Amino acid sequence: MEDYAREPCPWRIMEDCGGAFSMGAIGGSLFHGIKGFRNAPSGNYRRLISSFVTLKERAPIVGGNFAVWGGLFSAIDCTMVYMRKKEDPWNSITSGALTGAILSVRNGTGAIIGSAIIGGVLLALIEGFGIMFTRFTAEQFNPANRMMEEDPALSGQQYPTVGSIGAQDGSSIFGSQHSYQ
Amino acid sequence: MPVPSSAYGHQGAPSCFDRVKIGFMMGFCVGMASGAIFGGFSALRYGLRGRELVSTVGKTMFQGGGTFGTFMAIGTGIRC
């Protein structure tokens, strides 16, 4: 995770969109394949056919939902980077909340507020766990890394990369919830 | 994690499987936490109390953890 380099900002939107789509498509085919297998008439051949048909119909939808979430999230994130001139966990928390709000803007005020709260809380959780896990793994993999991370001058730079990884994955994860609603 | 650091110790960089494992664990933790928060609120709003509440929230937590963990593992897997 520590040698993971992010794309510079305008291109990051494309990358996140594509990554989110493939993640959603793979995960969606997994889940919907199982769902189609269970929800089928009896007989092994029929089960396989039903699994394949459900997968074919549903997995691209899940991927599309993920891609919409990831792309919008990343776009807002980049806008906030340009506006605030810094990258920190608040960027992704705010953009998660804004993404949730924008995507449910047609459903009325209550839905907007609910989705914004869900997006913000999820992204905050992901950011928090991302920071915690990076600290944990840095401690385990390389003791020298740990010392570098404790340096106050460097810690400001360490967090954004971590945050953006988690945030980007998380954006798509929330996309799954969005598709179930 | 019980695995000793000598297992990954060569060159310091974690392998692909290790990353996927870490991704799954992180997704599982996030899913458990969010399942506890959102599942707890929705179960309370539904009117469950006591034993039922605990079992429902526990189920929601494990479901959320599994879903989030799977997706996070895929997300780490496709970019390593």
Short mmCIF file of C-alpha atoms in Angstrom, two decimals:
data_model
loop_
_atom_site.label_atom_id
_atom_site.label_comp_id
_atom_site.label_asym_id
_atom_site.label_seq_id
_atom_site.Cartn_x
_atom_site.Cartn_y
_atom_site.Cartn_z
CA MET A 1 0.00 0.00 0.00
CA GLU A 2 2.83 2.36 0.71
CA ASP A 3 4.27 2.30 -2.80
CA TYR A 4 0.88 2.93 -4.37
CA ALA A 5 1.10 6.09 -6.43
CA ARG A 6 -2.02 8.09 -7.19
CA GLU A 7 -2.61 9.65 -10.55
CA PRO A 8 -2.49 13.46 -10.72
CA CYS A 9 -5.83 15.01 -10.24
CA PRO A 10 -7.77 15.39 -13.50
CA TRP A 11 -6.83 11.88 -14.62
CA ARG A 12 -7.68 10.43 -11.26
CA ILE A 13 -11.39 10.78 -12.06
CA MET A 14 -11.06 8.51 -15.08
CA GLU A 15 -8.98 6.01 -13.18
CA ASP A 16 -11.37 5.89 -10.26
CA CYS A 17 -14.35 5.57 -12.53
CA GLY A 18 -12.83 2.61 -14.36
CA GLY A 19 -11.55 0.97 -11.22
CA ALA A 20 -14.91 1.33 -9.55
CA PHE A 21 -16.65 -0.12 -12.59
CA SER A 22 -14.46 -3.19 -12.69
CA MET A 23 -14.71 -3.68 -8.95
CA GLY A 24 -18.48 -3.44 -9.11
CA ALA A 25 -18.68 -5.73 -12.12
CA ILE A 26 -16.53 -8.42 -10.50
CA GLY A 27 -18.22 -8.20 -7.11
CA GLY A 28 -21.65 -7.96 -8.71
CA SER A 29 -21.05 -11.05 -10.80
CA LEU A 30 -19.97 -12.91 -7.66
CA PHE A 31 -23.01 -11.92 -5.62
CA HIS A 32 -25.56 -12.12 -8.41
CA GLY A 33 -24.17 -15.42 -9.61
CA ILE A 34 -24.80 -16.87 -6.17
CA LYS A 35 -28.20 -15.23 -6.03
CA GLY A 36 -29.21 -16.62 -9.40
CA PHE A 37 -27.96 -20.07 -8.42
CA ARG A 38 -30.10 -20.09 -5.31
CA ASN A 39 -33.17 -18.58 -6.93
CA ALA A 40 -33.73 -21.12 -9.68
CA PRO A 41 -35.87 -24.11 -10.58
CA SER A 42 -34.47 -27.47 -9.51
CA GLY A 43 -31.89 -29.27 -11.60
CA ASN A 44 -28.19 -28.55 -11.85
CA TYR A 45 -28.27 -27.44 -15.46
CA ARG A 46 -31.13 -25.03 -14.81
CA ARG A 47 -29.32 -23.66 -11.78
CA LEU A 48 -26.25 -22.94 -13.88
CA ILE A 49 -28.32 -21.29 -16.62
CA SER A 50 -30.19 -19.16 -14.11
CA SER A 51 -26.97 -18.15 -12.41
CA PHE A 52 -25.46 -17.10 -15.71
CA VAL A 53 -28.54 -15.18 -16.83
CA THR A 54 -28.85 -13.28 -13.54
CA LEU A 55 -25.15 -12.49 -13.64
CA LYS A 56 -25.35 -11.25 -17.21
CA GLU A 57 -28.31 -9.04 -16.48
CA ARG A 58 -27.32 -7.63 -13.11
CA ALA A 59 -23.55 -7.38 -12.87
CA PRO A 60 -23.17 -4.52 -15.39
CA ILE A 61 -25.83 -2.59 -13.46
CA VAL A 62 -23.88 -2.93 -10.25
CA GLY A 63 -20.72 -1.91 -12.08
CA GLY A 64 -22.47 1.13 -13.52
CA ASN A 65 -23.72 2.20 -10.10
CA PHE A 66 -20.24 1.84 -8.70
CA ALA A 67 -18.78 3.80 -11.58
CA VAL A 68 -21.24 6.65 -11.11
CA TRP A 69 -20.45 6.82 -7.42
CA GLY A 70 -16.70 6.59 -7.90
CA GLY A 71 -16.57 9.11 -10.72
CA LEU A 72 -18.70 11.71 -8.97
CA PHE A 73 -16.85 11.18 -5.72
CA SER A 74 -13.50 11.60 -7.40
CA ALA A 75 -14.63 14.67 -9.30
CA ILE A 76 -15.77 16.36 -6.09
CA ASP A 77 -12.58 15.27 -4.37
CA CYS A 78 -10.45 16.84 -7.08
CA THR A 79 -12.52 20.02 -6.98
CA MET A 80 -11.96 20.24 -3.25
CA VAL A 81 -8.23 19.65 -3.68
CA TYR A 82 -8.09 22.57 -6.09
CA MET A 83 -10.22 24.79 -3.88
CA ARG A 84 -8.60 24.07 -0.53
CA LYS A 85 -5.07 23.52 -1.86
CA LYS A 86 -4.54 20.53 0.40
CA GLU A 87 -5.42 16.86 0.67
CA ASP A 88 -6.69 15.48 3.94
CA PRO A 89 -9.38 13.09 5.17
CA TRP A 90 -11.92 15.90 5.40
CA ASN A 91 -11.83 16.20 1.63
CA SER A 92 -13.04 12.69 1.09
CA ILE A 93 -15.55 12.78 3.94
CA THR A 94 -17.09 15.94 2.52
CA SER A 95 -17.09 14.60 -0.99
CA GLY A 96 -18.69 11.36 0.17
CA ALA A 97 -21.49 13.30 1.80
CA LEU A 98 -21.89 15.56 -1.22
CA THR A 99 -21.93 12.58 -3.58
CA GLY A 100 -24.66 10.91 -1.57
CA ALA A 101 -26.61 14.14 -1.56
CA ILE A 102 -26.25 14.77 -5.28
CA LEU A 103 -27.16 11.24 -6.31
CA SER A 104 -30.42 11.34 -4.38
CA VAL A 105 -31.32 14.89 -5.29
CA ARG A 106 -34.45 13.81 -7.13
CA ASN A 107 -35.91 12.04 -4.12
CA GLY A 108 -36.63 15.02 -1.92
CA THR A 109 -35.08 16.77 1.05
CA GLY A 110 -35.33 13.90 3.49
CA ALA A 111 -33.60 11.48 1.15
CA ILE A 112 -30.90 14.03 0.41
CA ILE A 113 -30.11 14.51 4.09
CA GLY A 114 -30.22 10.76 4.78
CA SER A 115 -27.92 9.89 1.91
CA ALA A 116 -25.52 12.66 2.81
CA ILE A 117 -25.30 11.41 6.39
CA ILE A 118 -24.79 7.82 5.24
CA GLY A 119 -22.08 8.83 2.78
CA GLY A 120 -20.29 11.01 5.28
CA VAL A 121 -20.37 8.41 8.06
CA LEU A 122 -19.17 5.66 5.74
CA LEU A 123 -16.31 7.70 4.39
CA ALA A 124 -15.34 8.80 7.89
CA LEU A 125 -15.27 5.15 8.98
CA ILE A 126 -13.17 4.18 5.99
CA GLU A 127 -10.76 7.04 6.55
CA GLY A 128 -10.39 6.16 10.20
CA PHE A 129 -9.81 2.48 9.56
CA GLY A 130 -7.44 3.30 6.70
CA ILE A 131 -5.27 5.46 8.92
CA MET A 132 -5.37 2.84 11.65
CA PHE A 133 -4.48 0.00 9.31
CA THR A 134 -1.65 1.90 7.67
CA ARG A 135 -0.15 2.63 11.03
CA PHE A 136 -0.53 -1.03 11.97
CA THR A 137 0.93 -2.46 8.76
CA ALA A 138 3.74 0.07 8.65
CA GLU A 139 4.67 -1.05 12.11
CA GLN A 140 4.60 -4.68 11.05
CA PHE A 141 6.24 -4.57 7.66
CA ASN A 142 9.01 -2.09 8.20
CA PRO A 143 10.11 -0.56 11.47
CA ALA A 144 11.89 2.27 9.65
CA ASN A 145 8.63 3.31 8.01
CA ARG A 146 7.01 3.65 11.37
CA MET A 147 9.61 6.13 12.53
CA MET A 148 9.22 8.13 9.36
CA GLU A 149 5.50 8.24 9.78
CA GLU A 150 5.75 9.54 13.31
CA ASP A 151 7.67 12.52 12.04
CA PRO A 152 5.16 15.38 12.20
CA ALA A 153 6.40 16.94 8.98
CA LEU A 154 5.85 13.70 7.06
CA SER A 155 2.64 12.58 8.67
CA GLY A 156 0.73 15.29 6.87
CA GLN A 157 1.83 13.82 3.58
CA GLN A 158 1.21 10.24 4.54
CA TYR A 159 -2.43 10.58 5.36
CA PRO A 160 -3.79 11.85 2.05
CA THR A 161 -2.57 8.90 0.03
CA VAL A 162 -4.00 6.49 2.54
CA GLY A 163 -7.20 8.43 2.73
CA SER A 164 -7.65 8.55 -0.96
CA ILE A 165 -7.12 4.82 -1.37
CA GLY A 166 -9.67 4.00 1.25
CA ALA A 167 -11.98 6.69 0.10
CA GLN A 168 -11.88 5.60 -3.46
CA ASP A 169 -12.58 2.01 -2.59
CA GLY A 170 -15.19 3.08 -0.14
CA SER A 171 -16.96 5.24 -2.61
CA SER A 172 -17.60 2.23 -4.69
CA ILE A 173 -18.57 0.17 -1.74
CA PHE A 174 -21.22 2.62 -0.89
CA GLY A 175 -22.31 2.31 -4.48
CA SER A 176 -23.36 -1.22 -3.72
CA GLN A 177 -25.64 -0.02 -0.98
CA HIS A 178 -27.03 2.55 -3.30
CA SER A 179 -27.91 -0.12 -5.80
CA TYR A 180 -29.74 -2.15 -3.20
CA GLN A 181 -31.95 0.71 -2.16
CA MET B 1 -2.13 -10.53 12.83
CA PRO B 2 -0.39 -13.61 14.15
CA VAL B 3 1.84 -14.09 11.11
CA PRO B 4 5.43 -13.21 12.00
CA SER B 5 7.05 -10.41 10.08
CA SER B 6 9.68 -12.77 8.73
CA ALA B 7 7.01 -14.23 6.46
CA TYR B 8 6.85 -10.97 4.53
CA GLY B 9 10.24 -9.81 5.65
CA HIS B 10 12.01 -10.18 2.30
CA GLN B 11 12.45 -6.76 0.65
CA GLY B 12 9.86 -5.29 3.01
CA ALA B 13 7.13 -5.05 0.36
CA PRO B 14 3.97 -7.08 1.02
CA SER B 15 2.91 -9.52 -1.68
CA CYS B 16 -0.31 -9.36 -3.61
CA PHE B 17 -2.10 -11.84 -1.41
CA ASP B 18 -1.09 -9.94 1.70
CA ARG B 19 -2.55 -6.77 0.28
CA VAL B 20 -5.80 -8.48 -0.59
CA LYS B 21 -5.91 -9.89 2.92
CA ILE B 22 -5.35 -6.48 4.45
CA GLY B 23 -7.99 -5.03 2.14
CA PHE B 24 -10.46 -7.68 3.22
CA MET B 25 -9.74 -7.09 6.88
CA MET B 26 -10.15 -3.37 6.51
CA GLY B 27 -13.40 -3.78 4.60
CA PHE B 28 -14.61 -6.23 7.21
CA CYS B 29 -13.92 -3.76 10.02
CA VAL B 30 -15.62 -0.92 8.15
CA GLY B 31 -18.57 -3.12 7.33
CA MET B 32 -18.92 -4.28 10.92
CA ALA B 33 -18.83 -0.72 12.21
CA SER B 34 -21.27 0.63 9.64
CA GLY B 35 -23.53 -2.38 10.10
CA ALA B 36 -23.57 -1.70 13.84
CA ILE B 37 -24.46 1.96 13.32
CA PHE B 38 -26.99 1.76 10.51
CA GLY B 39 -28.39 -1.65 11.38
CA GLY B 40 -28.75 -0.60 15.00
CA PHE B 41 -30.65 2.55 14.12
CA SER B 42 -32.95 0.84 11.66
CA ALA B 43 -33.66 -2.01 14.09
CA LEU B 44 -34.44 0.47 16.85
CA ARG B 45 -36.74 2.36 14.51
CA TYR B 46 -38.42 -0.90 13.58
CA GLY B 47 -39.24 -1.34 17.25
CA LEU B 48 -36.97 -4.21 18.23
CA ARG B 49 -35.72 -4.32 21.81
CA GLY B 50 -33.67 -6.65 23.95
CA ARG B 51 -32.71 -10.06 22.60
CA GLU B 52 -34.17 -9.57 19.15
CA LEU B 53 -32.36 -6.28 18.78
CA VAL B 54 -29.01 -7.84 19.61
CA SER B 55 -29.44 -10.76 17.22
CA THR B 56 -30.69 -8.56 14.37
CA VAL B 57 -27.86 -6.08 14.78
CA GLY B 58 -25.34 -8.91 14.94
CA LYS B 59 -26.64 -10.40 11.70
CA THR B 60 -26.56 -7.02 9.99
CA MET B 61 -23.02 -6.45 11.19
CA PHE B 62 -21.76 -9.73 9.76
CA GLN B 63 -23.61 -9.20 6.49
CA GLY B 64 -22.18 -5.72 6.09
CA GLY B 65 -18.73 -6.92 7.03
CA GLY B 66 -18.84 -9.72 4.48
CA THR B 67 -20.08 -7.50 1.68
CA PHE B 68 -17.68 -4.67 2.37
CA GLY B 69 -14.79 -7.05 2.87
CA THR B 70 -15.41 -8.82 -0.42
CA PHE B 71 -15.63 -5.61 -2.36
CA MET B 72 -12.60 -4.11 -0.69
CA ALA B 73 -10.60 -7.28 -1.37
CA ILE B 74 -11.59 -7.11 -5.05
CA GLY B 75 -10.70 -3.42 -5.09
CA THR B 76 -7.22 -4.09 -3.76
CA GLY B 77 -6.86 -7.17 -5.96
CA ILE B 78 -7.50 -5.43 -9.28
CA ARG B 79 -4.74 -2.89 -8.74
CA CYS B 80 -1.78 -4.92 -7.62
#
